[in-house]
GROMACS .gro file of C-alpha atoms in nm:
model
  371
    1MET     CA    1   0.054  -0.141  -4.058
    2SER     CA    2  -0.172  -0.278  -4.379
    3SER     CA    3  -0.329  -0.647  -4.343
    4PRO     CA    4  -0.210  -0.871  -4.563
    5ASP     CA    5  -0.348  -0.914  -4.880
    6PRO     CA    6  -0.706  -1.151  -4.837
    7GLN     CA    7  -0.543  -1.471  -5.067
    8VAL     CA    8  -0.204  -1.465  -4.873
    9ARG     CA    9  -0.401  -1.476  -4.545
   10ALA     CA   10  -0.675  -1.750  -4.671
   11ALA     CA   11  -0.376  -1.942  -4.805
   12ARG     CA   12  -0.202  -1.901  -4.475
   13ASN     CA   13  -0.500  -1.973  -4.262
   14HIS     CA   14  -0.537  -2.303  -4.466
   15SER     CA   15  -0.188  -2.405  -4.450
   16THR     CA   16  -0.201  -2.382  -4.090
   17SER     CA   17  -0.561  -2.519  -4.027
   18PRO     CA   18  -0.561  -2.838  -3.818
   19LEU     CA   19  -0.606  -3.182  -4.023
   20PRO     CA   20  -0.937  -3.374  -3.881
   21ARG     CA   21  -0.816  -3.581  -3.584
   22GLY     CA   22  -1.020  -3.919  -3.704
   23PRO     CA   23  -0.920  -4.200  -3.830
   24VAL     CA   24  -0.729  -4.310  -4.159
   25VAL     CA   25  -1.002  -4.535  -4.352
   26ALA     CA   26  -0.938  -4.792  -4.627
   27VAL     CA   27  -1.261  -4.881  -4.835
   28THR     CA   28  -1.220  -5.214  -5.055
   29GLY     CA   29  -1.468  -5.235  -5.349
   30ALA     CA   30  -1.467  -4.838  -5.365
   31ALA     CA   31  -1.540  -4.838  -5.714
   32SER     CA   32  -1.888  -4.931  -5.742
   33GLY     CA   33  -2.159  -4.976  -5.561
   34VAL     CA   34  -2.206  -4.955  -5.171
   35GLY     CA   35  -1.814  -4.912  -5.160
   36ALA     CA   36  -1.828  -4.582  -5.402
   37MET     CA   37  -2.109  -4.452  -5.200
   38LEU     CA   38  -1.914  -4.499  -4.861
   39THR     CA   39  -1.596  -4.380  -5.015
   40GLU     CA   40  -1.772  -4.076  -5.121
   41ARG     CA   41  -1.961  -3.997  -4.777
   42LEU     CA   42  -1.626  -4.085  -4.606
   43ALA     CA   43  -1.404  -3.834  -4.800
   44ALA     CA   44  -1.659  -3.584  -4.753
   45SER     CA   45  -1.691  -3.618  -4.341
   46GLU     CA   46  -1.471  -3.401  -4.144
   47GLU     CA   47  -1.467  -3.682  -3.891
   48ILE     CA   48  -1.266  -3.881  -4.123
   49LYS     CA   49  -0.863  -3.779  -4.181
   50GLN     CA   50  -0.812  -3.946  -4.465
   51VAL     CA   51  -0.962  -4.252  -4.704
   52ILE     CA   52  -0.772  -4.513  -4.894
   53ALA     CA   53  -0.989  -4.671  -5.200
   54ILE     CA   54  -0.916  -5.014  -5.305
   55ASP     CA   55  -1.024  -5.186  -5.632
   56GLU     CA   56  -0.944  -5.343  -5.952
   57ARG     CA   57  -1.035  -5.008  -6.122
   58ARG     CA   58  -1.017  -4.643  -5.990
   59GLY     CA   59  -1.364  -4.513  -5.926
   60GLU     CA   60  -1.464  -4.120  -5.942
   61CYS     CA   61  -1.405  -4.042  -5.565
   62ALA     CA   62  -1.126  -3.727  -5.636
   63GLY     CA   63  -1.123  -3.704  -5.248
   64ALA     CA   64  -0.941  -4.030  -5.180
   65GLN     CA   65  -0.620  -4.200  -5.217
   66TRP     CA   66  -0.633  -4.496  -5.478
   67TYR     CA   67  -0.473  -4.811  -5.507
   68ILE     CA   68  -0.537  -5.002  -5.820
   69LEU     CA   69  -0.529  -5.401  -5.727
   70ASP     CA   70  -0.728  -5.708  -5.671
   71VAL     CA   71  -0.771  -5.760  -5.256
   72ARG     CA   72  -0.669  -6.154  -5.308
   73ASP     CA   73  -0.302  -6.023  -5.397
   74PRO     CA   74  -0.081  -6.011  -5.052
   75ALA     CA   75   0.051  -5.667  -5.182
   76ILE     CA   76  -0.265  -5.517  -5.016
   77ALA     CA   77  -0.106  -5.496  -4.693
   78GLU     CA   78   0.144  -5.211  -4.794
   79LYS     CA   79  -0.158  -5.041  -4.937
   80LEU     CA   80  -0.322  -5.092  -4.563
   81ARG     CA   81  -0.003  -4.948  -4.381
   82GLY     CA   82  -0.080  -4.610  -4.201
   83ALA     CA   83  -0.474  -4.743  -4.199
   84ASP     CA   84  -0.675  -4.721  -3.868
   85VAL     CA   85  -0.996  -4.882  -3.999
   86VAL     CA   86  -1.049  -5.122  -4.301
   87VAL     CA   87  -1.419  -5.157  -4.476
   88HIS     CA   88  -1.441  -5.435  -4.681
   89LEU     CA   89  -1.697  -5.437  -4.969
   90ALA     CA   90  -1.507  -5.596  -5.249
   91LEU     CA   91  -1.771  -5.907  -5.287
   92ASP     CA   92  -1.907  -6.078  -5.580
   93LEU     CA   93  -2.306  -6.166  -5.483
   94ASP     CA   94  -2.376  -6.149  -5.862
   95LEU     CA   95  -2.667  -6.400  -6.003
   96GLU     CA   96  -2.463  -6.458  -6.324
   97THR     CA   97  -2.124  -6.536  -6.172
   98ASP     CA   98  -2.014  -6.908  -6.171
   99ALA     CA   99  -2.062  -7.014  -5.796
  100ALA     CA  100  -1.724  -7.161  -5.793
  101ALA     CA  101  -1.529  -6.856  -5.869
  102ARG     CA  102  -1.743  -6.629  -5.653
  103THR     CA  103  -1.661  -6.838  -5.356
  104ALA     CA  104  -1.288  -6.852  -5.455
  105TYR     CA  105  -1.292  -6.452  -5.463
  106ASN     CA  106  -1.570  -6.382  -5.192
  107VAL     CA  107  -1.366  -6.629  -4.914
  108ARG     CA  108  -1.012  -6.598  -5.045
  109GLY     CA  109  -1.038  -6.195  -5.065
  110THR     CA  110  -1.177  -6.186  -4.702
  111GLN     CA  111  -0.888  -6.389  -4.562
  112THR     CA  112  -0.640  -6.176  -4.770
  113VAL     CA  113  -0.750  -5.852  -4.629
  114LEU     CA  114  -0.800  -5.993  -4.288
  115THR     CA  115  -0.442  -6.069  -4.255
  116ALA     CA  116  -0.316  -5.794  -4.424
  117ALA     CA  117  -0.473  -5.576  -4.172
  118ALA     CA  118  -0.309  -5.765  -3.859
  119ALA     CA  119   0.010  -5.743  -4.056
  120ALA     CA  120  -0.034  -5.350  -4.150
  121GLY     CA  121  -0.121  -5.241  -3.732
  122VAL     CA  122  -0.539  -5.209  -3.852
  123HIS     CA  123  -0.719  -5.209  -3.538
  124ARG     CA  124  -1.071  -5.280  -3.693
  125VAL     CA  125  -1.180  -5.408  -3.985
  126VAL     CA  126  -1.577  -5.367  -4.080
  127LEU     CA  127  -1.690  -5.681  -4.281
  128CYS     CA  128  -2.067  -5.630  -4.471
  129THR     CA  129  -2.290  -5.963  -4.502
  130SER     CA  130  -2.651  -6.002  -4.481
  131ALA     CA  131  -2.932  -6.054  -4.252
  132MET     CA  132  -2.970  -6.376  -4.464
  133VAL     CA  133  -2.726  -6.528  -4.263
  134TYR     CA  134  -2.987  -6.566  -3.996
  135GLY     CA  135  -3.164  -6.804  -4.216
  136ALA     CA  136  -3.562  -6.797  -4.349
  137LEU     CA  137  -3.713  -7.009  -4.140
  138PRO     CA  138  -4.067  -7.039  -4.065
  139ASP     CA  139  -4.035  -7.053  -3.657
  140ASN     CA  140  -3.790  -6.716  -3.684
  141GLU     CA  141  -3.913  -6.475  -3.399
  142LEU     CA  142  -4.058  -6.095  -3.521
  143PRO     CA  143  -3.792  -5.954  -3.515
  144LEU     CA  144  -3.471  -6.138  -3.448
  145SER     CA  145  -3.202  -5.998  -3.251
  146GLU     CA  146  -2.859  -5.961  -3.309
  147ASP     CA  147  -2.752  -6.255  -3.099
  148ALA     CA  148  -2.987  -6.500  -3.299
  149GLU     CA  149  -2.797  -6.834  -3.406
  150LEU     CA  150  -2.683  -6.798  -3.786
  151ARG     CA  151  -2.907  -7.083  -3.911
  152ALA     CA  152  -2.882  -7.048  -4.275
  153THR     CA  153  -2.774  -7.284  -4.533
  154ALA     CA  154  -2.559  -7.279  -4.842
  155GLU     CA  155  -2.854  -7.309  -5.035
  156ALA     CA  156  -2.924  -6.971  -5.129
  157THR     CA  157  -2.675  -6.748  -5.368
  158GLY     CA  158  -2.408  -6.641  -5.182
  159VAL     CA  159  -2.520  -6.748  -4.883
  160GLY     CA  160  -2.255  -6.991  -4.839
  161ASP     CA  161  -1.971  -6.730  -4.891
  162LEU     CA  162  -2.121  -6.507  -4.631
  163LEU     CA  163  -2.151  -6.755  -4.339
  164GLU     CA  164  -1.780  -6.845  -4.417
  165ILE     CA  165  -1.699  -6.487  -4.375
  166GLU     CA  166  -1.884  -6.466  -4.078
  167ARG     CA  167  -1.668  -6.751  -3.944
  168LEU     CA  168  -1.368  -6.589  -4.065
  169ALA     CA  169  -1.461  -6.277  -3.845
  170ARG     CA  170  -1.536  -6.470  -3.532
  171ARG     CA  171  -1.169  -6.622  -3.554
  172ALA     CA  172  -0.981  -6.373  -3.691
  173PRO     CA  173  -0.962  -6.167  -3.318
  174ARG     CA  174  -0.779  -6.498  -3.189
  175ALA     CA  175  -0.539  -6.519  -3.459
  176HIS     CA  176  -0.471  -6.172  -3.457
  177PRO     CA  177  -0.499  -6.029  -3.138
  178GLY     CA  178  -0.547  -5.692  -3.094
  179LEU     CA  179  -0.778  -5.664  -3.440
  180ASN     CA  180  -1.126  -5.583  -3.375
  181VAL     CA  181  -1.396  -5.715  -3.630
  182THR     CA  182  -1.744  -5.567  -3.659
  183VAL     CA  183  -1.989  -5.723  -3.888
  184VAL     CA  184  -2.251  -5.569  -4.053
  185ARG     CA  185  -2.547  -5.740  -4.181
  186PRO     CA  186  -2.820  -5.563  -4.387
  187ALA     CA  187  -3.218  -5.663  -4.441
  188VAL     CA  188  -3.309  -5.661  -4.848
  189LEU     CA  189  -3.051  -5.463  -4.994
  190VAL     CA  190  -3.204  -5.150  -5.230
  191GLY     CA  191  -3.036  -4.899  -5.406
  192GLY     CA  192  -2.723  -4.799  -5.587
  193GLY     CA  193  -2.819  -5.039  -5.878
  194THR     CA  194  -2.826  -5.344  -5.614
  195ASP     CA  195  -2.920  -5.674  -5.839
  196THR     CA  196  -2.995  -5.981  -5.608
  197ALA     CA  197  -3.255  -6.234  -5.639
  198LEU     CA  198  -3.430  -6.052  -5.407
  199THR     CA  199  -3.474  -5.729  -5.603
  200ARG     CA  200  -3.575  -5.958  -5.922
  201TYR     CA  201  -3.875  -6.088  -5.723
  202PHE     CA  202  -4.036  -5.778  -5.796
  203GLU     CA  203  -3.952  -5.734  -6.164
  204SER     CA  204  -4.198  -5.979  -6.212
  205PRO     CA  205  -4.528  -6.016  -6.383
  206ARG     CA  206  -4.663  -6.192  -6.104
  207LEU     CA  207  -4.524  -6.200  -5.755
  208LEU     CA  208  -4.463  -6.592  -5.661
  209VAL     CA  209  -4.658  -6.675  -5.299
  210VAL     CA  210  -4.574  -7.026  -5.213
  211ALA     CA  211  -4.879  -7.166  -4.991
  212GLY     CA  212  -4.864  -7.175  -4.639
  213SER     CA  213  -4.567  -6.926  -4.649
  214ARG     CA  214  -4.602  -6.629  -4.409
  215PRO     CA  215  -4.345  -6.337  -4.543
  216ALA     CA  216  -4.247  -6.086  -4.378
  217TRP     CA  217  -4.022  -5.769  -4.597
  218GLN     CA  218  -3.818  -5.555  -4.438
  219PHE     CA  219  -3.573  -5.342  -4.653
  220CYS     CA  220  -3.260  -5.177  -4.626
  221HIS     CA  221  -3.178  -4.847  -4.808
  222VAL     CA  222  -2.813  -4.824  -4.960
  223GLU     CA  223  -2.783  -4.468  -4.732
  224ASP     CA  224  -2.885  -4.620  -4.462
  225LEU     CA  225  -2.598  -4.923  -4.507
  226CYS     CA  226  -2.361  -4.641  -4.539
  227SER     CA  227  -2.483  -4.466  -4.232
  228ALA     CA  228  -2.448  -4.730  -4.045
  229LEU     CA  229  -2.119  -4.860  -4.183
  230GLU     CA  230  -1.984  -4.461  -4.097
  231HIS     CA  231  -2.123  -4.572  -3.734
  232ALA     CA  232  -1.895  -4.869  -3.741
  233VAL     CA  233  -1.563  -4.679  -3.857
  234LEU     CA  234  -1.605  -4.443  -3.592
  235GLU     CA  235  -1.637  -4.651  -3.354
  236LYS     CA  236  -1.987  -4.560  -3.220
  237VAL     CA  237  -2.078  -4.901  -3.214
  238ASP     CA  238  -1.900  -5.265  -3.261
  239GLY     CA  239  -1.966  -5.606  -3.271
  240GLU     CA  240  -2.228  -5.778  -3.495
  241LEU     CA  241  -2.494  -5.520  -3.588
  242ALA     CA  242  -2.810  -5.576  -3.809
  243VAL     CA  243  -2.960  -5.291  -4.015
  244GLY     CA  244  -3.295  -5.222  -4.218
  245CYS     CA  245  -3.602  -5.006  -4.193
  246ASP     CA  246  -3.769  -5.048  -3.856
  247GLY     CA  247  -4.047  -5.298  -3.889
  248TRP     CA  248  -4.177  -5.485  -4.195
  249LEU     CA  249  -4.459  -5.543  -4.427
  250GLU     CA  250  -4.668  -5.833  -4.465
  251GLN     CA  251  -4.733  -5.984  -4.809
  252GLU     CA  252  -5.036  -5.853  -4.848
  253GLU     CA  253  -4.914  -5.553  -4.816
  254VAL     CA  254  -4.628  -5.548  -5.060
  255GLU     CA  255  -4.871  -5.624  -5.335
  256GLU     CA  256  -5.112  -5.337  -5.245
  257LEU     CA  257  -4.822  -5.087  -5.242
  258SER     CA  258  -4.684  -5.269  -5.534
  259GLY     CA  259  -5.016  -5.331  -5.724
  260ILE     CA  260  -4.835  -5.647  -5.892
  261ARG     CA  261  -5.074  -5.953  -5.831
  262ARG     CA  262  -4.963  -6.292  -5.672
  263MET     CA  263  -4.916  -6.637  -5.828
  264GLU     CA  264  -4.965  -6.885  -5.554
  265LEU     CA  265  -4.840  -7.247  -5.590
  266PRO     CA  266  -4.828  -7.517  -5.342
  267SER     CA  267  -4.462  -7.542  -5.151
  268ALA     CA  268  -4.384  -7.864  -5.332
  269VAL     CA  269  -4.473  -7.769  -5.672
  270ALA     CA  270  -4.264  -7.423  -5.649
  271LEU     CA  271  -3.968  -7.564  -5.479
  272GLY     CA  272  -3.957  -7.858  -5.757
  273ALA     CA  273  -3.986  -7.622  -6.056
  274ALA     CA  274  -3.713  -7.399  -5.911
  275ALA     CA  275  -3.474  -7.655  -5.860
  276ARG     CA  276  -3.523  -7.796  -6.159
  277LEU     CA  277  -3.527  -7.487  -6.355
  278HIS     CA  278  -3.171  -7.392  -6.179
  279ARG     CA  279  -3.050  -7.746  -6.263
  280ILE     CA  280  -3.079  -7.710  -6.637
  281GLY     CA  281  -2.961  -7.361  -6.635
  282LEU     CA  282  -3.290  -7.178  -6.728
  283THR     CA  283  -3.274  -6.955  -6.394
  284PRO     CA  284  -2.963  -6.817  -6.198
  285SER     CA  285  -3.133  -6.887  -5.873
  286PRO     CA  286  -3.143  -7.178  -5.683
  287ALA     CA  287  -3.426  -7.320  -5.507
  288GLY     CA  288  -3.256  -7.210  -5.187
  289ASP     CA  289  -3.366  -6.820  -5.289
  290LEU     CA  290  -3.735  -6.921  -5.240
  291ALA     CA  291  -3.728  -6.960  -4.884
  292TYR     CA  292  -3.613  -6.573  -4.823
  293THR     CA  293  -3.965  -6.478  -5.015
  294MET     CA  294  -4.158  -6.741  -4.777
  295TYR     CA  295  -4.071  -6.677  -4.410
  296PRO     CA  296  -3.932  -6.406  -4.197
  297TRP     CA  297  -3.593  -6.299  -4.126
  298VAL     CA  298  -3.669  -5.964  -4.010
  299VAL     CA  299  -3.405  -5.828  -3.775
  300SER     CA  300  -3.418  -5.525  -3.474
  301GLY     CA  301  -3.137  -5.326  -3.530
  302SER     CA  302  -3.110  -5.279  -3.112
  303ARG     CA  303  -2.730  -5.233  -3.110
  304LEU     CA  304  -2.700  -4.968  -3.374
  305HIS     CA  305  -3.007  -4.811  -3.228
  306ASP     CA  306  -2.875  -4.832  -2.885
  307ALA     CA  307  -2.609  -4.647  -3.006
  308GLY     CA  308  -2.798  -4.360  -3.134
  309TRP     CA  309  -2.842  -4.445  -3.498
  310ARG     CA  310  -3.183  -4.423  -3.700
  311PRO     CA  311  -3.274  -4.576  -4.070
  312ARG     CA  312  -3.367  -4.244  -4.239
  313TRP     CA  313  -3.604  -4.465  -4.487
  314THR     CA  314  -3.907  -4.668  -4.437
  315ASN     CA  315  -4.012  -4.980  -4.568
  316GLU     CA  316  -4.264  -4.797  -4.808
  317GLU     CA  317  -4.047  -4.561  -4.890
  318VAL     CA  318  -3.771  -4.795  -4.992
  319LEU     CA  319  -4.018  -5.021  -5.143
  320ALA     CA  320  -4.136  -4.739  -5.360
  321GLU     CA  321  -3.765  -4.686  -5.446
  322LEU     CA  322  -3.722  -5.022  -5.595
  323LEU     CA  323  -4.021  -5.061  -5.779
  324GLU     CA  324  -3.927  -4.746  -5.930
  325GLU     CA  325  -3.538  -4.898  -6.034
  326VAL     CA  326  -3.682  -5.193  -6.164
  327ALA     CA  327  -3.950  -5.025  -6.404
  328GLY     CA  328  -3.952  -5.183  -6.736
  329ARG     CA  329  -3.761  -5.484  -6.655
  330HIS     CA  330  -3.922  -5.832  -6.700
  331THR     CA  331  -3.819  -6.107  -6.461
  332VAL     CA  332  -3.953  -6.459  -6.429
  333ALA     CA  333  -3.779  -6.728  -6.224
  334GLY     CA  334  -3.492  -6.474  -6.183
  335ARG     CA  335  -3.389  -6.456  -6.518
  336ARG     CA  336  -3.409  -6.116  -6.723
  337LEU     CA  337  -3.579  -6.105  -7.040
  338GLY     CA  338  -3.419  -5.976  -7.320
  339ARG     CA  339  -3.083  -5.933  -7.235
  340LYS     CA  340  -2.948  -6.129  -7.522
  341ASP     CA  341  -3.147  -6.384  -7.778
  342ALA     CA  342  -2.965  -6.687  -7.563
  343THR     CA  343  -3.093  -6.554  -7.237
  344ALA     CA  344  -3.462  -6.440  -7.346
  345ALA     CA  345  -3.473  -6.823  -7.478
  346GLY     CA  346  -3.360  -6.970  -7.140
  347ALA     CA  347  -3.605  -6.659  -6.989
  348ALA     CA  348  -3.891  -6.791  -7.243
  349GLY     CA  349  -3.852  -7.147  -7.110
  350ALA     CA  350  -3.859  -7.060  -6.753
  351THR     CA  351  -4.177  -6.863  -6.788
  352VAL     CA  352  -4.355  -7.139  -6.995
  353ALA     CA  353  -4.232  -7.396  -6.713
  354LEU     CA  354  -4.364  -7.204  -6.431
  355LEU     CA  355  -4.666  -7.121  -6.611
  356GLY     CA  356  -4.742  -7.438  -6.715
  357THR     CA  357  -4.717  -7.562  -6.332
  358ALA     CA  358  -4.915  -7.287  -6.229
  359ALA     CA  359  -5.190  -7.406  -6.476
  360ILE     CA  360  -5.166  -7.809  -6.401
  361VAL     CA  361  -5.191  -7.692  -6.062
  362ARG     CA  362  -5.550  -7.453  -6.147
  363ARG     CA  363  -5.665  -7.749  -6.386
  364ALA     CA  364  -5.590  -8.013  -6.081
  365ARG     CA  365  -5.792  -7.797  -5.791
  366LYS     CA  366  -6.092  -7.775  -6.065
  367ALA     CA  367  -6.119  -8.175  -6.085
  368ARG     CA  368  -6.108  -8.165  -5.733
  369ARG     CA  369  -6.413  -7.944  -5.685
  370ARG     CA  370  -6.602  -8.093  -5.947
  371ILE     CA  371  -6.576  -8.471  -5.729
   0.00000   0.00000   0.00000
């Protein structure tokens, strides 16, 4: 008897091949940024049975089942039914977003997703905040352990929202018995179009250094964040997880690697100028953002390391990619030049204010030397 036609045999083999035994994973914020990268990664993984993608618009991943809705819509519970794990990445940390609107979206969205996940029978939710929640303080250990106290305040962009999300994460298992919540806290995130006050720091013509400060720079590439999130999805690690490159760079190393010279100001001058510029609307970053360029908030990532995870990127490599990504952009005091006339005018005002402040400081120093 002749063997079946090869195409028939292939179709038969395909129809009888078992589906992956891994989890069904839902990703919110799946159309852009880290969400889009994670959705593609999970859809291509043989360890994942199915990916449900949720966003307010459809993304490009053809291997996912898409649902278009706002994560604050209680109807999301129906879309999560059948999922084993939810990775909640629908956060708005845009510097230009109205702070009240940003908080309403981030906090309400997380509350809704946690409640909907419990109602739908999901057993694990993975949230992503930032290592910024530890706070940038002069007495921080180098590096911080995952169990370190969260000492950040709400004074930096979006950090108040992240702290509230952390509180929701701690309360959720008590409110919803059987629901496991894992929180992933990346260091300075780079790649995939990430735009934050900390990435804009490297768009400036000079790197602002506050006199007497002790910066320590630790980066996290979005590819490493996605692999850490996948580890959590596959239940290879849980709890509160910090993720970043191994080690850190001192400010002098950053300046040498970047080739960008510093502009040093006294603390009172730098913080006072930043506060005034933000208050009158010339810059999007509040003075609290400066602390994260002044003091260390480096994390160890020991829990992920103990689970066998390792970053593929080094701090030096991520900094090089960041510099390539921001090449051609010009930012002063967190405000980009050249977006539109009004923004450019505001940025020019910020530039004049900062350079004027620096000039005053230089004149004062010269006057003291003459005495």
